Short mmCIF file of C-alpha atoms in Angstrom, two decimals:
data_model
loop_
_atom_site.label_atom_id
_atom_site.label_comp_id
_atom_site.label_asym_id
_atom_site.label_seq_id
_atom_site.Cartn_x
_atom_site.Cartn_y
_atom_site.Cartn_z
CA HIS A 18 27.29 -22.59 -37.21
CA ILE A 19 26.53 -20.08 -39.95
CA LYS A 20 25.74 -16.52 -38.93
CA ARG A 21 24.47 -13.42 -40.68
CA SER A 22 27.00 -11.39 -42.71
CA GLN A 23 29.58 -14.17 -42.90
CA THR A 24 31.33 -15.03 -46.14
CA VAL A 25 30.73 -18.63 -47.18
CA LEU A 26 32.19 -20.85 -49.89
CA ASP A 27 30.14 -23.90 -50.90
CA ILE A 28 32.44 -26.38 -52.65
CA GLY A 29 30.52 -28.57 -55.08
CA CYS A 30 27.21 -26.82 -54.50
CA GLY A 31 25.30 -29.44 -56.50
CA THR A 32 21.56 -28.93 -56.12
CA GLY A 33 22.16 -25.94 -53.86
CA ALA A 34 20.64 -27.22 -50.63
CA LEU A 35 23.48 -25.88 -48.48
CA THR A 36 23.94 -22.75 -50.58
CA LEU A 37 20.29 -21.74 -50.23
CA ARG A 38 20.20 -22.43 -46.49
CA ALA A 39 23.32 -20.35 -45.89
CA ALA A 40 22.09 -17.46 -48.06
CA ALA A 41 18.71 -17.52 -46.28
CA LYS A 42 20.61 -16.87 -43.03
CA GLY A 43 21.90 -13.58 -44.42
CA THR A 44 25.36 -14.64 -45.56
CA ASN A 45 27.24 -13.93 -48.76
CA VAL A 46 27.79 -17.25 -50.51
CA LYS A 47 30.08 -18.21 -53.35
CA ALA A 48 28.66 -21.45 -54.76
CA ILE A 49 31.05 -23.40 -56.98
CA ASP A 50 30.53 -26.53 -59.03
CA VAL A 51 32.27 -27.98 -62.10
CA ASN A 52 28.91 -28.94 -63.57
CA PRO A 53 27.16 -25.97 -65.20
CA ARG A 54 23.83 -27.81 -65.00
CA MET A 55 24.08 -27.88 -61.22
CA ILE A 56 24.73 -24.14 -61.16
CA GLU A 57 21.66 -23.51 -63.32
CA PHE A 58 19.59 -25.94 -61.25
CA THR A 59 20.41 -23.90 -58.12
CA ARG A 60 19.79 -20.49 -59.71
CA LYS A 61 16.05 -21.11 -60.13
CA PRO A 62 15.19 -21.64 -56.44
CA ALA A 63 17.62 -18.85 -55.49
CA ASN A 64 15.64 -16.48 -57.70
CA GLU A 65 12.30 -17.77 -56.40
CA MET A 66 13.51 -17.23 -52.81
CA ASN A 67 14.89 -13.74 -53.64
CA LEU A 68 18.40 -14.85 -52.66
CA GLU A 69 20.17 -14.21 -55.98
CA GLN A 70 21.86 -11.06 -54.58
CA ALA A 71 23.43 -13.10 -51.78
CA ILE A 72 24.88 -15.83 -54.00
CA GLU A 73 27.74 -15.69 -56.49
CA PHE A 74 27.56 -18.74 -58.75
CA CYS A 75 30.82 -19.91 -60.33
CA GLU A 76 31.45 -22.79 -62.66
CA MET A 77 34.77 -23.95 -61.27
CA GLY A 78 36.41 -26.94 -59.66
CA VAL A 79 38.61 -27.44 -56.65
CA ALA A 80 41.72 -27.14 -58.83
CA GLU A 81 40.91 -23.43 -59.14
CA LEU A 82 40.79 -22.75 -55.39
CA GLY A 83 44.34 -21.44 -55.68
CA ASN A 84 42.85 -18.31 -57.29
CA GLU A 85 40.87 -17.48 -54.13
CA LYS A 86 42.26 -14.79 -51.85
CA ALA A 87 43.89 -16.02 -48.63
CA ALA A 88 41.89 -15.65 -45.40
CA SER A 89 38.76 -14.57 -47.27
CA TYR A 90 36.04 -16.93 -45.95
CA ASP A 91 34.44 -17.37 -42.54
CA ILE A 92 32.97 -20.72 -43.57
CA VAL A 93 33.88 -23.30 -46.20
CA MET A 94 31.29 -26.03 -46.57
CA SER A 95 30.89 -29.10 -48.71
CA GLY A 96 28.11 -31.63 -48.95
CA LEU A 97 28.79 -34.88 -50.81
CA CYS A 98 31.63 -33.41 -52.86
CA PHE A 99 34.77 -34.75 -51.17
CA SER A 100 33.71 -38.30 -52.08
CA GLU A 101 33.89 -37.28 -55.76
CA LEU A 102 37.54 -36.21 -55.46
CA SER A 103 40.69 -38.25 -55.92
CA GLU A 104 43.10 -38.51 -52.98
CA ASP A 105 45.36 -35.85 -54.54
CA GLU A 106 42.42 -33.52 -55.21
CA LEU A 107 41.18 -33.93 -51.66
CA ARG A 108 44.62 -33.24 -50.18
CA TYR A 109 44.96 -30.13 -52.36
CA THR A 110 41.42 -28.98 -51.51
CA LEU A 111 41.99 -29.27 -47.76
CA LYS A 112 45.30 -27.40 -48.03
CA GLU A 113 43.55 -24.61 -49.95
CA VAL A 114 40.63 -24.55 -47.51
CA ASN A 115 43.10 -23.92 -44.69
CA ARG A 116 44.65 -21.10 -46.72
CA ILE A 117 41.39 -19.37 -47.68
CA LEU A 118 39.70 -19.62 -44.28
CA LYS A 119 39.98 -16.63 -41.97
CA PRO A 120 41.55 -17.31 -38.56
CA GLY A 121 38.87 -19.06 -36.50
CA GLY A 122 36.96 -19.95 -39.70
CA LEU A 123 35.07 -23.22 -40.00
CA LEU A 124 35.11 -26.13 -42.41
CA LEU A 125 31.71 -27.88 -42.47
CA VAL A 126 31.62 -31.24 -44.26
CA ALA A 127 28.87 -33.81 -44.74
CA ASP A 128 29.93 -36.76 -46.88
CA GLU A 129 30.26 -40.48 -47.46
CA VAL A 130 33.01 -42.26 -45.53
CA ARG A 131 34.19 -45.84 -45.29
CA PRO A 132 33.00 -47.70 -42.17
CA GLU A 133 35.68 -49.12 -39.89
CA SER A 134 34.14 -52.44 -38.87
CA LEU A 135 34.22 -55.36 -41.30
CA LEU A 136 30.50 -56.07 -40.86
CA LYS A 137 29.53 -52.46 -41.58
CA LYS A 138 31.89 -52.38 -44.58
CA LEU A 139 30.21 -55.47 -46.01
CA LEU A 140 26.70 -54.20 -45.34
CA ASN A 141 27.59 -50.82 -46.81
CA TRP A 142 28.96 -52.51 -49.96
CA VAL A 143 25.75 -54.57 -50.38
CA ILE A 144 23.52 -51.51 -50.01
CA ARG A 145 25.70 -49.08 -51.94
CA THR A 146 26.64 -51.16 -55.02
CA PRO A 147 23.24 -51.04 -56.79
CA LEU A 148 22.99 -47.31 -56.06
CA VAL A 149 26.45 -46.68 -57.50
CA ILE A 150 25.52 -48.59 -60.67
CA VAL A 151 22.31 -46.60 -61.15
CA ALA A 152 24.11 -43.31 -60.47
CA TYR A 153 26.82 -44.18 -62.97
CA VAL A 154 24.30 -45.12 -65.67
CA LEU A 155 22.46 -41.82 -65.15
CA THR A 156 25.40 -39.44 -64.63
CA GLN A 157 28.51 -41.25 -65.94
CA THR A 158 30.24 -40.39 -62.64
CA THR A 159 30.80 -42.24 -59.41
CA THR A 160 31.83 -41.54 -55.86
CA HIS A 161 34.23 -43.20 -53.45
CA PRO A 162 33.70 -43.08 -49.68
CA VAL A 163 36.42 -40.94 -48.13
CA ARG A 164 38.94 -42.79 -45.99
CA ASP A 165 40.25 -41.24 -42.77
CA LEU A 166 38.69 -37.81 -43.34
CA PRO A 167 39.37 -36.50 -39.81
CA MET A 168 43.06 -37.43 -40.14
CA LYS A 169 43.25 -35.71 -43.54
CA VAL A 170 41.63 -32.57 -42.16
CA ARG A 171 44.14 -32.55 -39.26
CA LYS A 172 47.05 -33.01 -41.68
CA SER A 173 45.86 -29.94 -43.59
CA GLY A 174 46.43 -27.89 -40.44
CA LEU A 175 42.82 -27.55 -39.29
CA LEU A 176 41.62 -28.49 -35.82
CA ILE A 177 38.76 -30.97 -35.49
CA GLU A 178 35.90 -29.52 -33.44
CA SER A 179 33.45 -32.37 -33.87
CA VAL A 180 32.80 -35.54 -35.81
CA GLY A 181 29.42 -37.21 -36.08
CA LEU A 182 28.74 -40.54 -37.76
CA ASN A 183 25.45 -42.23 -38.56
CA ARG A 184 24.72 -45.74 -37.22
CA MET A 185 26.19 -47.40 -40.31
CA GLU A 186 29.29 -45.20 -39.90
CA ASN A 187 29.18 -44.48 -43.64
CA PHE A 188 28.20 -40.80 -43.41
CA ILE A 189 30.10 -38.12 -41.54
CA GLU A 190 29.39 -34.61 -40.36
CA LEU A 191 32.71 -32.96 -39.57
CA ILE A 192 33.50 -29.51 -38.24
CA GLY A 193 37.06 -28.24 -38.51
CA ARG A 194 38.41 -24.88 -37.39
CA LYS A 195 41.38 -22.83 -38.53
CA SER A 196 43.39 -21.94 -35.44
#
């Protein structure tokens, strides 16, 4: 979905996997993360891949999206960041994404979601709980699977183009479009 010369915002760039892939396609990427260590972690491979000119790294959180110019991005993407946000932060983020996307622009999201079926919820809890404990011990942060992400994206004013779930229905790939 990402094409050469587009302007891309990577919300919660983390280790930079999405940032680097987008920049390698010839886009201009603004990679944001509240954690300065993640920004520095991503700079090294960007330099090694000669992509540093295509990426603007910014230590900032979603609360600062209000400073971004309206209709300034072709693509806003986020991988495993929405599950780190509170309900209010997510609502605000989606509202701002709608504002900063150009008409026809895309929202690309890959993240944890809560399964619908009781059996999958239980199985997900059994598998996820030890991982959450280890992650918290190592990082002092945790995540929460996002509930009803497609509905929240629709409420923000974006159209849903596609939704893909894994077999456990605990991971989503969502594409939204600004009309």
